[in-house]
Structures are given as structure tokens and as C-alpha cells.
XYZ file of C-alpha atoms in Angstrom:
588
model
C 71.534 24.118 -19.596
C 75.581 24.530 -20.224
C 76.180 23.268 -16.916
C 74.099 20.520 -17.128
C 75.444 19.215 -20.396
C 78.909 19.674 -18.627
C 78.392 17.373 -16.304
C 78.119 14.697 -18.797
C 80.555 13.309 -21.122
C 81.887 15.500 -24.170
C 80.494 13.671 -27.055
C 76.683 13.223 -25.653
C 75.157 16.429 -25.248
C 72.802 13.987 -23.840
C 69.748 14.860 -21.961
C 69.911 12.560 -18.975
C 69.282 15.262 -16.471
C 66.654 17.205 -18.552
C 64.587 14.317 -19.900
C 63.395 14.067 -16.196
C 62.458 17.457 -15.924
C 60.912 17.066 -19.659
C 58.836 14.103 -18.064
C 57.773 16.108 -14.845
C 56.493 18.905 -16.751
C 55.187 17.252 -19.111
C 51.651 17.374 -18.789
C 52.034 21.106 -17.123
C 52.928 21.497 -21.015
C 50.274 19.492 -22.441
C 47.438 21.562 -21.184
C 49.249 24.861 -21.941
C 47.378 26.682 -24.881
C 48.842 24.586 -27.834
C 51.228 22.607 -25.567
C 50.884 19.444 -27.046
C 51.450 20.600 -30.883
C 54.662 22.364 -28.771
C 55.154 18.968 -27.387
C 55.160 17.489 -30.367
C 57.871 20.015 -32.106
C 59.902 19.861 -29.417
C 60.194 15.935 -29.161
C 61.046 15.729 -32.941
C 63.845 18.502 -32.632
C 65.231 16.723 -29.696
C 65.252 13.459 -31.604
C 67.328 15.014 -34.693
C 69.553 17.104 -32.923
C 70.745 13.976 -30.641
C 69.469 15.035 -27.401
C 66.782 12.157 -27.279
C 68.636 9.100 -26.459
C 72.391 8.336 -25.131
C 74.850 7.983 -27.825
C 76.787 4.433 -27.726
C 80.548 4.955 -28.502
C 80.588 1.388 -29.964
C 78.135 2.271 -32.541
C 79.579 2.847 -36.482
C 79.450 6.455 -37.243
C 77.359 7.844 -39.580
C 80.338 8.629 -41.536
C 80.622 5.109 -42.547
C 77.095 4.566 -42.998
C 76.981 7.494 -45.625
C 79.912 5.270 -47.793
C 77.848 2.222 -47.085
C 75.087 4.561 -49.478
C 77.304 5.419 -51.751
C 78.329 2.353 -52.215
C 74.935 0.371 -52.838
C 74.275 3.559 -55.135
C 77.258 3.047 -57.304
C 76.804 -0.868 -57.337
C 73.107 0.107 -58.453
C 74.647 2.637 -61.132
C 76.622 0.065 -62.892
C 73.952 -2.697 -63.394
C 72.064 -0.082 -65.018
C 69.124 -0.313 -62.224
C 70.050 3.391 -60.711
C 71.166 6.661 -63.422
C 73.444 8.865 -61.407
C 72.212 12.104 -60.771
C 73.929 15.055 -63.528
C 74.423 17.216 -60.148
C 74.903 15.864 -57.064
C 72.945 17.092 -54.463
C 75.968 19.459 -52.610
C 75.358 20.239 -49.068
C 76.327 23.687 -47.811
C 80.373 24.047 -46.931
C 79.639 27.220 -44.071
C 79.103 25.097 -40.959
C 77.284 28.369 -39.854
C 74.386 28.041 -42.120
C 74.046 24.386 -40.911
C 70.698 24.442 -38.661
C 72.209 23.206 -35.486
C 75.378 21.531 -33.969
C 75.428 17.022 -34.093
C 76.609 14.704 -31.614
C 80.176 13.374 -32.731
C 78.854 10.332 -34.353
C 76.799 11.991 -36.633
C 76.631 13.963 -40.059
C 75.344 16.189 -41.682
C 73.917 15.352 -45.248
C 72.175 16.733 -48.146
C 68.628 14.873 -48.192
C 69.396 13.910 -51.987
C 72.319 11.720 -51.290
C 70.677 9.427 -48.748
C 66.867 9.506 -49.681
C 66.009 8.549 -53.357
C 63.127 11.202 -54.577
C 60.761 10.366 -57.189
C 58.174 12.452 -59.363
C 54.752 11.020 -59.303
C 52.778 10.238 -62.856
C 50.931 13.560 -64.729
C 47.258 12.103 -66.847
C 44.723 13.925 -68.556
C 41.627 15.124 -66.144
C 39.296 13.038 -68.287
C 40.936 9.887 -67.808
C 40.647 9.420 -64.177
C 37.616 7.923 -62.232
C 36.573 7.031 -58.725
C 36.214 3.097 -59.370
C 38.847 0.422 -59.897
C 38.737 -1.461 -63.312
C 40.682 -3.586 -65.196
C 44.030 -1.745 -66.373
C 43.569 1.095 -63.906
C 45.338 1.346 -60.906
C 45.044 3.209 -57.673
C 46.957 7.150 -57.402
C 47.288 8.386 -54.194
C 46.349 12.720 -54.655
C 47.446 15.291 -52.204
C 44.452 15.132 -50.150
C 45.504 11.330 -49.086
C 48.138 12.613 -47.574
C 47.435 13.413 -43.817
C 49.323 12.296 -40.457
C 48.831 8.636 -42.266
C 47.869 7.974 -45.754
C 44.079 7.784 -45.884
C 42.672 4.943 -48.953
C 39.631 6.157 -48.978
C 39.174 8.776 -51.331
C 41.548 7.495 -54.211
C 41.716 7.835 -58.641
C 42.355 4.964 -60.483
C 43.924 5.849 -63.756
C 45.228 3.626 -66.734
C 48.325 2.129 -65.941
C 50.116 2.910 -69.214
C 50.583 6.685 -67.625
C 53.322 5.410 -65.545
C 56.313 5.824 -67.327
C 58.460 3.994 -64.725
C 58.267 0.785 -62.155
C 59.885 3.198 -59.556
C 56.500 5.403 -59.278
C 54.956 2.127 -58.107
C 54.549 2.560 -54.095
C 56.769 0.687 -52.051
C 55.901 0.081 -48.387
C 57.951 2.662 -46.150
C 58.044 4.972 -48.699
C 57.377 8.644 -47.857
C 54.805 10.715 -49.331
C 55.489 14.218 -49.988
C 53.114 16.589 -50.962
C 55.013 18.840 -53.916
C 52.277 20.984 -54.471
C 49.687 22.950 -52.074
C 49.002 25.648 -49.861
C 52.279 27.437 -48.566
C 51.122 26.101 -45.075
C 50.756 22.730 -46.581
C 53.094 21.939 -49.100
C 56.246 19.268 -48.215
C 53.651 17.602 -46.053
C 54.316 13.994 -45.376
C 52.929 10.364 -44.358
C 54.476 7.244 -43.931
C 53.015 4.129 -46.224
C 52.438 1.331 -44.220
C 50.268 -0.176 -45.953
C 48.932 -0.994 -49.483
C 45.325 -2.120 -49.563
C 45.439 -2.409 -53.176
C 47.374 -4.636 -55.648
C 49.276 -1.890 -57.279
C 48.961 1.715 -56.915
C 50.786 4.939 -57.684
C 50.835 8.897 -57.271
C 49.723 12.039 -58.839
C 52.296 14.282 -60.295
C 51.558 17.179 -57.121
C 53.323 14.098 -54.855
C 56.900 12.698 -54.533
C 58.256 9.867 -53.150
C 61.297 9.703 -50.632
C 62.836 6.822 -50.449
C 65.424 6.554 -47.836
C 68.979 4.529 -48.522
C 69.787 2.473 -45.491
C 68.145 4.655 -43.046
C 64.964 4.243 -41.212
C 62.092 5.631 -42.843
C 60.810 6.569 -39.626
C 63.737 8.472 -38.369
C 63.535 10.108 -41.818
C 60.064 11.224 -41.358
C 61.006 12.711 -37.647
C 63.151 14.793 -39.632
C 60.961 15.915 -42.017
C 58.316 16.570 -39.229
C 60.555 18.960 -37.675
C 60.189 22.900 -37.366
C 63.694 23.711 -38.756
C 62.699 21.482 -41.941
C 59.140 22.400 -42.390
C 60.285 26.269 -41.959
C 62.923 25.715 -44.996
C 61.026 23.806 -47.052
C 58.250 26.114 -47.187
C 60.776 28.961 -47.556
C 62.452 27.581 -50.421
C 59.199 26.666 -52.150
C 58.259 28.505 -55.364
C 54.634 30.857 -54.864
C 52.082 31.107 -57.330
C 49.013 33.048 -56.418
C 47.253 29.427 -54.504
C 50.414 27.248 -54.577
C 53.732 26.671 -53.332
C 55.954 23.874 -55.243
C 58.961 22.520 -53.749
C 61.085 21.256 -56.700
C 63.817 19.046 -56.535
C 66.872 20.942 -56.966
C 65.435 22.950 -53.637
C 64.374 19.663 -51.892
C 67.949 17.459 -52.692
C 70.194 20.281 -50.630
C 68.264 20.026 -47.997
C 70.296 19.317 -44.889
C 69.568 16.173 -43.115
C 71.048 15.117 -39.355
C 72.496 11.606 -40.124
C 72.861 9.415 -36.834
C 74.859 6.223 -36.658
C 71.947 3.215 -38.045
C 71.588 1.718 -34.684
C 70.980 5.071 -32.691
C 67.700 5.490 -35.435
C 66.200 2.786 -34.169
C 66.425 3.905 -30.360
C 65.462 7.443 -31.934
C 62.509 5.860 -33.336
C 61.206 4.029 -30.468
C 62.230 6.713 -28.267
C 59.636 9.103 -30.446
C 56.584 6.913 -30.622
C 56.402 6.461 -26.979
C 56.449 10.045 -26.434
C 54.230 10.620 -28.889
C 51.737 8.167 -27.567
C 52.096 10.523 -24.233
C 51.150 13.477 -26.494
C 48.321 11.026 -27.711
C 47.338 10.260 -24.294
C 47.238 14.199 -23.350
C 45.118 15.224 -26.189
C 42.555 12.458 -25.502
C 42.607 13.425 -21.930
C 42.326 16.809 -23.148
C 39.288 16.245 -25.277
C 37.294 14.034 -22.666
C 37.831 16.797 -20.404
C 36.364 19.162 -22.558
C 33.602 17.500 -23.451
C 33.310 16.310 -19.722
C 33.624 20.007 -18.621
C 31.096 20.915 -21.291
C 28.478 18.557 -20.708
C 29.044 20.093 -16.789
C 28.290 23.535 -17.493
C 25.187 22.882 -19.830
C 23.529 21.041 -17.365
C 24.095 23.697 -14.886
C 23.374 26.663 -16.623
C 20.198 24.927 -18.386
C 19.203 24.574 -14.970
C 18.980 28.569 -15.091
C 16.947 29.149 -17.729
C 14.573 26.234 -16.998
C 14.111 28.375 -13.339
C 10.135 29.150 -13.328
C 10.658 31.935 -10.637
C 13.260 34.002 -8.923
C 13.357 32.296 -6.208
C 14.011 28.698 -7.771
C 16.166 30.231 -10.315
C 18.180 31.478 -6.676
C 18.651 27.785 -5.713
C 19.964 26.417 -8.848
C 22.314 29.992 -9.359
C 23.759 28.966 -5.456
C 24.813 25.698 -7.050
C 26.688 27.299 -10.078
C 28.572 29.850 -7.630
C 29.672 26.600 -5.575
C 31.253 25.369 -8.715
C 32.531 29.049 -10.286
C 35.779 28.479 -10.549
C 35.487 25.169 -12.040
C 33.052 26.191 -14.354
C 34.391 29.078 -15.811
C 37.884 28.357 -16.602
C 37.533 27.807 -20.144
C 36.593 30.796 -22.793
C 33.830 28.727 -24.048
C 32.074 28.356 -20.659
C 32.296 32.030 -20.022
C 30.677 32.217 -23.490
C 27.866 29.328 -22.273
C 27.485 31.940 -18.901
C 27.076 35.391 -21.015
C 24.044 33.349 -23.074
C 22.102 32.182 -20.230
C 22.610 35.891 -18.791
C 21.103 36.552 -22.096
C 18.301 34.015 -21.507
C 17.591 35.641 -18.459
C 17.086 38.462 -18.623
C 14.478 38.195 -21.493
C 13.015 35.803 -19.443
C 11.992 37.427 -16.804
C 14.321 35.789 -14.063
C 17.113 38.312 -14.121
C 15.725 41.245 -11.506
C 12.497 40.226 -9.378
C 9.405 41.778 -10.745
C 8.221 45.016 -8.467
C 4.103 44.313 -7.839
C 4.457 48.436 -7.929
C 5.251 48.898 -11.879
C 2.789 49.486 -14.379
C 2.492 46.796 -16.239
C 4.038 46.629 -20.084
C 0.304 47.171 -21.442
C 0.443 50.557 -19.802
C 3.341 50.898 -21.461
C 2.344 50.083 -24.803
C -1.298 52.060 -24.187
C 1.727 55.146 -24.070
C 3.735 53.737 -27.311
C 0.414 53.579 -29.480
C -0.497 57.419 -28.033
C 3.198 58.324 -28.893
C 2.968 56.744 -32.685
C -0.488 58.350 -33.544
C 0.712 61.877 -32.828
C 4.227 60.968 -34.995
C 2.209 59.626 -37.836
C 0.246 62.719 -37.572
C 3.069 65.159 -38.028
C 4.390 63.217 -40.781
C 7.246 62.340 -38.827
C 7.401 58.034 -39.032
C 4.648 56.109 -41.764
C 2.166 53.752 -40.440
C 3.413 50.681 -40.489
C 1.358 47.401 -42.458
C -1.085 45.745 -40.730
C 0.656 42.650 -39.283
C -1.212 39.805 -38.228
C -2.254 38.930 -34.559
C -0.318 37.014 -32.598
C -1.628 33.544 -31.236
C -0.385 31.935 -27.843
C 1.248 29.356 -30.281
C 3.866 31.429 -31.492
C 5.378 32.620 -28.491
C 8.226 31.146 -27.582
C 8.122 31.119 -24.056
C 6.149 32.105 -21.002
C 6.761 35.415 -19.501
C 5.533 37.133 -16.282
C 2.291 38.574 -16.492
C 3.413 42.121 -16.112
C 4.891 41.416 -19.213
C 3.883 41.466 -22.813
C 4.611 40.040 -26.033
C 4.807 42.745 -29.229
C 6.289 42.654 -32.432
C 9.630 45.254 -32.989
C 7.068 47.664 -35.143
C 4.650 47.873 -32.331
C 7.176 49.659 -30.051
C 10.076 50.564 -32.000
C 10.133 52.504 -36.169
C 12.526 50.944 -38.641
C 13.698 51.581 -42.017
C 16.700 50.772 -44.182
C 19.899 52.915 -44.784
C 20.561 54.801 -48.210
C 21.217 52.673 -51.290
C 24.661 52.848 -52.224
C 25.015 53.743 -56.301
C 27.983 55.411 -57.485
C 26.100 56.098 -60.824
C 22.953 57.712 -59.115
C 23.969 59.244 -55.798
C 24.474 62.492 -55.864
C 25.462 65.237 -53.224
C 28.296 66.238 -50.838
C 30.493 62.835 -49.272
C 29.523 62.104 -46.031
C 31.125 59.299 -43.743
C 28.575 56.132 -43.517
C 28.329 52.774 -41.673
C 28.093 49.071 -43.620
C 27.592 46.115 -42.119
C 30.916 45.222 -41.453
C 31.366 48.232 -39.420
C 28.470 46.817 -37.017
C 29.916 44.496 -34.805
C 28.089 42.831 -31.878
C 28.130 45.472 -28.799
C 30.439 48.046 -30.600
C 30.698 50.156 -34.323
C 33.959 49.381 -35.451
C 34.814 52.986 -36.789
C 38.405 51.488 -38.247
C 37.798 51.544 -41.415
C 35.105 54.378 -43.062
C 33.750 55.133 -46.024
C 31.970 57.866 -47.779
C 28.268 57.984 -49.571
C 26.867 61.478 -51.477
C 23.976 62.568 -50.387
C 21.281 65.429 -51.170
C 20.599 68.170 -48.443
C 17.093 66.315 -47.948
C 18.269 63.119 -47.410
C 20.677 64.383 -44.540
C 17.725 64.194 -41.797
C 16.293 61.074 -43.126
C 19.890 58.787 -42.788
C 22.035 60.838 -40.049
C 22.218 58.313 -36.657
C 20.904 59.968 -33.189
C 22.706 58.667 -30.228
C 21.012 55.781 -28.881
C 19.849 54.511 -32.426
C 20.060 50.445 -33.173
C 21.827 49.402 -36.014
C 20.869 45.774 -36.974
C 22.450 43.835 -39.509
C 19.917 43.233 -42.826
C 22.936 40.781 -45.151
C 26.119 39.619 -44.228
C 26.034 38.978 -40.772
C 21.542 39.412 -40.503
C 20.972 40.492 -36.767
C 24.490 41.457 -35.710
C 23.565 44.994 -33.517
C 24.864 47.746 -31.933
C 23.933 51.016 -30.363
C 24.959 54.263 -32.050
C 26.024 56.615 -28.840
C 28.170 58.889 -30.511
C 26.142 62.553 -30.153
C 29.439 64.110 -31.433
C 30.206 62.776 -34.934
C 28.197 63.120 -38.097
C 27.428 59.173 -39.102
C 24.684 58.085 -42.003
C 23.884 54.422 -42.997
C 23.725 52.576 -45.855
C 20.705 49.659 -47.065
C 22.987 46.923 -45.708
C 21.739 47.903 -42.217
C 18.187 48.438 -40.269
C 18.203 51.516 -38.173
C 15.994 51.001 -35.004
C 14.236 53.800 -32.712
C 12.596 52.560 -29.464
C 9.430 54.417 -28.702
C 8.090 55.072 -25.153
C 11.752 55.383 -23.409
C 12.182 51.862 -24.214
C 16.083 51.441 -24.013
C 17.398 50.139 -27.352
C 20.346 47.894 -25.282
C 16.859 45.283 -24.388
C 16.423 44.675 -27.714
C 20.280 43.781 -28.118
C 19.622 41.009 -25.351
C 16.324 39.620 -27.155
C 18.522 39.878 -30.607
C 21.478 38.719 -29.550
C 20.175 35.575 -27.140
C 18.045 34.493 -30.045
C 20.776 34.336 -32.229
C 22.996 32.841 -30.127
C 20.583 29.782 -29.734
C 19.838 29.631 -33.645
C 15.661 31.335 -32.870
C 16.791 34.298 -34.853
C 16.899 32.289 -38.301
C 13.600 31.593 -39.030
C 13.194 35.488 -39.711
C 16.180 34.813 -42.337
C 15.408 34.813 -46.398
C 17.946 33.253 -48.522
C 19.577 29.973 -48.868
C 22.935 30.619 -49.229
C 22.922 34.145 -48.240
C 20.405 34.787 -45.745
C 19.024 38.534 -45.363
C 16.902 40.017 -42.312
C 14.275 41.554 -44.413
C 12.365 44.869 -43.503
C 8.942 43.131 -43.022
C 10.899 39.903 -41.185
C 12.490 42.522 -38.329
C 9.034 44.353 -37.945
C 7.326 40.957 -37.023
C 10.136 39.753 -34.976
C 8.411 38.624 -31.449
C 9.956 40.670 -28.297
C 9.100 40.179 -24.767
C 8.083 43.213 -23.507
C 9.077 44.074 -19.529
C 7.441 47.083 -17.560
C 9.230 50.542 -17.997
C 10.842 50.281 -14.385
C 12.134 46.471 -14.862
C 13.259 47.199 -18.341
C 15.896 49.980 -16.599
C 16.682 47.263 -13.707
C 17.481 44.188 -16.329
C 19.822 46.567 -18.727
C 21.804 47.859 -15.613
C 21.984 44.240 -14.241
C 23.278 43.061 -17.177
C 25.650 45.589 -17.734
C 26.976 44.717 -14.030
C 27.001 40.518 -15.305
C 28.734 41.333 -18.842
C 31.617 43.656 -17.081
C 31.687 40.287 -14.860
C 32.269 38.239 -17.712
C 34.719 40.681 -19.373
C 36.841 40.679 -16.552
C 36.537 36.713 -15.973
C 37.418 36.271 -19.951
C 41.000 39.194 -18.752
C 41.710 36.978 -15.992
C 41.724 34.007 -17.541
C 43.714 34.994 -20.822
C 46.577 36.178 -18.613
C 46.587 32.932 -16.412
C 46.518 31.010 -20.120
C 49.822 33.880 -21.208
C 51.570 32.979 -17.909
C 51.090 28.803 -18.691
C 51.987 29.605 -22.077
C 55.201 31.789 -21.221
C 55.767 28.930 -18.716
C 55.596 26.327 -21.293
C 57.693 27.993 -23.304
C 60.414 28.933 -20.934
C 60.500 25.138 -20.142
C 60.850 23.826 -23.904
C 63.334 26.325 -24.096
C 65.237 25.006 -21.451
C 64.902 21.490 -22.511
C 66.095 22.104 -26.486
């Protein structure tokens, strides 16, 4: 970049030759992962550091415009309309701790000596309402102020609460936001308009009000990275909120350009940023463009009737593969209908040579009346019969449809009571350790139990842990023979009977509550629970013994697929991003 600048005259540091490059790559930086909020920062810095436009050598230099402001502000002073300020607003002597190096023309400033900043108006809670009346006027809050101000959502309060005609809003003043969220606070819009007569703003709010200067350049500034970061920093924390007071916010270094290189600034800026605007909207159609493509495509899977049509309509996603699955989303979209599949039916082609799922089931009922016998499981309630109504979609006719407790005994995990459980401390699973397709053993706890109680909650490799609260149908399989592991109430534990492998239910689970099915099992409005009696009626498509091994190593063989699709395409989305990067880098 020092060679560049080099080749240009001393006092520019002007990007004539990188703009160009800016330009060419620009939309290689747009669709980068968060290229265009990159985009954004990077345009702003440019703008404030005097890299954005050419510097005129005719133009006054900001020295002189900074006595021009102290000269209004001491004409202001003595006719009583301005009170100077007890301290001055001193900005930093070490040229070191300045944020970056100006063009010749310019200074540096402290905020406080070229932007006015006013407090907004405090009023009791009770004395604010949602409707204009007479002798209330409108107060902007800290939820008005987005990119723009937004009118919408104002308080009117009495009038009398405003101690002072300066806290009535001026257009091109700035709104800050005083008070908020760390990530939030010294956010600012631009006012632009004032749909109402009069209005004002709450005491979390200040007002900047720039001397001189335009307000838009002013906001660039305040937009930028270097200013965000030390505004935040230098905010006060509470436990929710960050405040920004004055005597932090008047220091504040500001890049002062001569007043007609603001106005090319300013202009500059909004046409880039209506490039940025352009990007994201591309962005978005795409999106919803590339969506819209890979629904219809992949619906096209599920709606298959047979293998063999369900081959034609997979030939036309593989033509489009690539395409298709470039986005995280759509590999998402493929891993459901995978899903879809293979409870289906459509996954593997049905064998005329299995035994049928009722043979199967003949073998599950022989297999529960000799465990019931020994005392080993409980015989279930009698659930009611299924009608053809309630199933929820056609399956072969080798197939079956059963309820979970017909082929599979469940039951609850230990209660967890500190003041009642009693015993040695053994290591346990919640539900939070149950995520989908894995136990997360990060983070494990301990439960007492009796001696007794040991065979009744200690996990068996290949047991199904399902979700009751929380997260209701989240599963995974237990296949750790090696380590002692109990469970607590928060989760079902599930034992297939007749060989049936537990990962089949985690498709039938996990597809129906991808596509929302699963909740009408829930209980609960605001937290929903997958009740004991709700998982034993839960409707499963039962496949023949042999099929059942087929589908779960077929899609074992399509999820490694997707796993490696999902690699691939977060390292191609690093390399854009590293590319991006290197790029802004070499532009600022």
C-alpha cells in the first residue's frame, strides 16, 4: 500500500489507485460471510481517515474552520444564548494515542468543542401515555432510535418537564442513545424529519448538535469502528446497562476535514452505501430465490410415490448439486428430506423377500409377554386403536404403523431431590446433556442413589434418550458400554424390542420435529413437555427387520455426505472471508 500512496502527492494519502481495486472487488466482498456489514465499516473508516475523496489544496483548513466555532461559540456566550462549558472538553496531547494519522488539511478535535451535546428531559413513569393531547408533546425513547429515527412507537408527556428550549428537536440533530445494552449504547440516527409539531427526548438520549460541520459527516464518524469501540469502552456498566456520560463523550476525538471536503465525504458515502444497499437486496432475493429453488426440488422427493419415480426427480437434484447445496441452510433442507425418506419408505427399495413388519411385531408381542412375565418391564395401558385417519402418511405395505409402546419400553429417569435422595453420587445425564445425534458429556453432574435403584436408572449401550422438558424430543443414542451413566426425570429412556435399531426412531423423531408433526404430542403452553403417555402413543412407521438395517446404514452413508458437504463449504466461506479481509486490509 506504501508504494502506492508514494506515487501520489505527499499531502493526499489519497486512494486513487485503490478505490479501483475497492470497486472491482467489491461485490467479491459483498457476498463474503458478513462482507457487506465489513463493507460498510470499511467505507466509513475510509471516509474519516481521508482516504475517500482527493483533498483540494485550495480548500480552508480545518484549522480555520475550528476558530470559525469558536468564534460563533463565544459570540453566542456573550448574548447570553450559549453558557460556556466549566471544563473544556481537552483533547489528548500524545499524538500516539490519537486513533489514526489525518491528511494535512485536517484536525484532530475533541467531539465537545465542535458538536453541542444535550441531556434529554427525565418525567415520572405515570405521567407518560401513548396518545397526543393538548399540552403533551412527543419524546423520542431509545427504542426510536434505529439506522433512522422510527415515529411510530412514541410518549407524549406534559410539556412543562422540559426545562429548556434546547431539548426541543431540531432537524439534523443527532440522536444518541446514552443508555442501553453495552452492544447498543452511543447508538445513533440522523433526524430528518419531524412529523409532529414539537417533540423532545427521554433522559436515556442526547442530542449532538454539530457547529458548522455537516451532520452527516458527523454521523460517519460516529458510525465508525474506532468510535463505536471507544465509546462503548469508556461507558460506565451496571449489571443491564452501559451509560456514556458526558465528560467521557466531550474528549472524544473527532477527524475534522476542511467544510467543503465534508460535503464530497458525504456524497462520496451515500453512494457507496447505496452499493452496499444494492448488495444486500441482491443478497436477499437470492436467498429467497435459491430457497424457493431447493424446496421445490427436494419436495419433489418426498412427494415420490415409488423408488423408481423418486429416482427421476433425485437425477434432477444431482444435475443441480452444486447449485443447490452451497448454502448451510440448503444442506439443512437436504438432511430433512433424507429424513423424510427414509421413514417413508423411498430411501432403500423394498426386498419382496423380507418378512413383513407384522412378522415382526407377531415376534415383539412374543418378546414382551415373556418380559412382563419375569417381572422384568410392566404392561403398558391399554391405548386406543389406531384408525386410517390418523396416520400421517401412506407407507409400503410391508410396512406397519405402531405406537413407540408397542415395540419399544419407556420410563422416566430418577427424580432429582437433594432433600430426599439418598445413596452413593453417581454421574447422571439432564436434558441439556442430550443433544441431537450426540450426549454432550462436557459438563456432568452427580445424583445419590440406593443400591436398588442402580439397575433400574444405569444406561445400556444402545439405549434412547429422548428429551421430556426443555428441548421435548431432542434424542440421542447412549453407546458408551464403558462408563457408568444414570438419568434423571428430565429425560425418557427408550429400549427397542425385537432388534429394532434405536437410530430409526431418531429419523421418525427427528424428521417430525423438524417439520413441526412432533408438537401435537407437546403439553404446555409456554413450556411444552413430552409426557410419558404422549411418547407411548407417538405413531411410528414400522419397516421390515431387513429394510430397517438397510435405511439406518443408508442414512448413515447420506448424513456423513452432508457432514462433509457442510466441511467443505465452511472452509470455501473461511477462504472468501480471509480473502475479504486481506482485501479491506489492503484498501484501509
Amino acid at each position: 500500500m506504501s508504494a502506492v500512496l508514494e506515487a501520489h502527492e505527499p499531502n493526499a494519502k489519497y486512494l486513487s489507485a485503490l478505490q479501483p481495486r475497492l470497486v472491482q472487488h467489491f461485490e467479491l466482498l459483498g457476498t463474503a460471510p458478513g462482507g457487506v456489514a465489513r463493507l460498510r465499516e470499511l467505507i466509513l473508516t475510509l471516509a474519516v481517515q481521508g482516504k475517500l475523496v482527493r483533498q483540494d489544496p485550495s480548500d480552508t483548513p480545518a484549522t480555520e474552520l475550528l476558530k470559525d466555532i469558536q468564534a460563533e461559540k463565544d459570540r453566542l456566550i456573550a448574548a447570553k444564548i450559549l453558557k460556556r462549558e466549566r471544563d473544556e472538553p481537552a483533547l489528548t496531547e500524545d499524538e500516539d494515542a490519537l486513533p489514526f494519522e489525518l491528511p494535512a488539511s485536517w484536525s484532530w478535535a475533541a467531539l465537545g468543542a465542535v458538536i453541542d451535546i444535550v441531556r434529554g428531559i427525565t418525567f415520572p413513569a405515570t405521567h407518560k401515555t401513548k396518545e397526543a393531547a393538548p399540552g403533551r408533546i412527543a419524546c423520542l425513547r431509545t427504542s426510536n432510535v434505529q439506522q433512522t429515527i422510527e415515529w411510530d412507537d412514541l410518549l407524549f408527556v406534559e410539556r412543562s418537564f422540559m426545562g429548556r428550549e434546547d431539548q426541543l428537536i431540531r432537524h439534523h440533530d443527532i440522536v444518541m442513545s446514552m443508555a442501553n445494552s453495552r452492544e447498543l449504547v452511543g447508538k445513533v440516527a440522523l433526524i430528518d424529519q419531524i412529523p409532529h409539531p414539537e417533540a423532545t427526548f427521554g433522559g436515556f438520549l442526547g442530542v449532538l448538535r454539530p457547529r458548522k460541520i455537516d451532520p452527516r459527516y458527523a454521523m460517519a464518524v460516529l458510525r465508525t469502528p474506532y468510535a463505536r469501540a471507544m465509546l462503548i469502552d469508556s461507558s460506565s456498566q451496571t449489571t443491564n446497562i452501559a451509560n456514556v456520560s458526558l465528560a467521557k463523550l466531550r474528549p472524544l476525538p473527532f477527524p475534522l476535514p476542511p467544510l467543503a471536503e465534508q460535503a464530497h465525504i458525504v456524497t462520496r458515502v451515500e453512494e457507496l452505501m447505496r452499493l452496499c444497499d444494492a448488495l444486500e437486496a441482491k443478497g436477499q432475493l437470492e436467498a429467497a430465490q435459491h430457497a424457493q429453488l431447493v424446496q421445490t426440488l427436494l419436495g419433489a422427493l418426498t412427494a415420490s410415490t415409488s423408488p423408481d419415480e423418486l429416482a427421476d426427480n433425485w437425477q434432477r437434484v444431482a444435475t443441480h448439486f452444486d447449485l443447490l447445496l452451497d448454502r448451510p441452510e440448503a444442506i439443512d433442507a437436504l438432511e430433512q428430506t433424507i429424513l423424510q425418506l427414509a421413514v417413508r419408505g423411498l430411501l432403500v427399495p423394498q426386498d419382496p423377500n423380507d418378512e413383513p413388519a407384522s412378522a415382526l411385531l407377531k415376534k415383539i408381542r412374543a418378546e414382551k409377554d415373556r418380559l412382563i412375565a419375569e417381572g422384568k418391564i410392566k404392561r403398558g395401558k391399554l391405548l386406543p386403536q389406531m384408525d386410517e385417519g390418523e396416520k400421517p402418511f401412506a407407507v409400503p405395505s410391508t410396512w406397519e404403523w405402531v405406537r413407540l409402546d408397542q415395540i419399544a419400553d419407556s420410563r422416566l429417569g430418577k427424580m432429582l431431590d437433594k432433600a430426599k435422595n439418598s445413596g452413593k453420587k453417581y454421574p447422571y445425564l439432564r436434558n441439556t446433556n442430550v443433544q441431537w445425534h450426540h450426549i454432550d458429556l462436557s459438563d456432568i453432574k452427580e445424583i445419590s442413589l440406593e443400591a436398588f435403584e442402580l439397575e433400574e436408572f444405569r444406561l445400556r449401550q444402545g439405549d434412547l434418550l429422548i428429551c421430556e422438558g426443555g428441548y421435548p424430543g431432542r434424542c440421542a443414542i447412549w453407546n458408551d458400554s464403558n462408563k457408568e451413566m444414570y438419568f434423571q426425570k428430565a429425560l425418557h429412556r427408550v429400549r427397542p424390542f425385537g432388534g429394532i435399531p434405536a437410530e430409526f426412531l431418531t429419523f421418525s423423531l427427528e424428521a417430525d420435529s423438524r417439520s413441526g408433526a412432533l408438537e401435537k404430542y407437546f403439553t404446555g403452553a409456554t413450556i411444552k413437555h413430552f409426557v410419558g403417555q404422549a411418547l407411548d402413543s407417538y405413531l411410528v412407521p414400522l419397516p421390515p427387520s431387513a429394510e430397517l438395517s438397510r435405511i439406518v446404514v443408508r442414512v448413515a452413508s447420506l448424513r456423513s455426505l452432508c457432514a462433509d458437504l457442510r466441511q467443505r463449504l465452511a472452509a470455501r466461506q473461511t477462504t472468501q472471508a480471509q480473502l475479504a479481509e486481506a482485501l479491506i486490509d489492503e484498501v484501509a
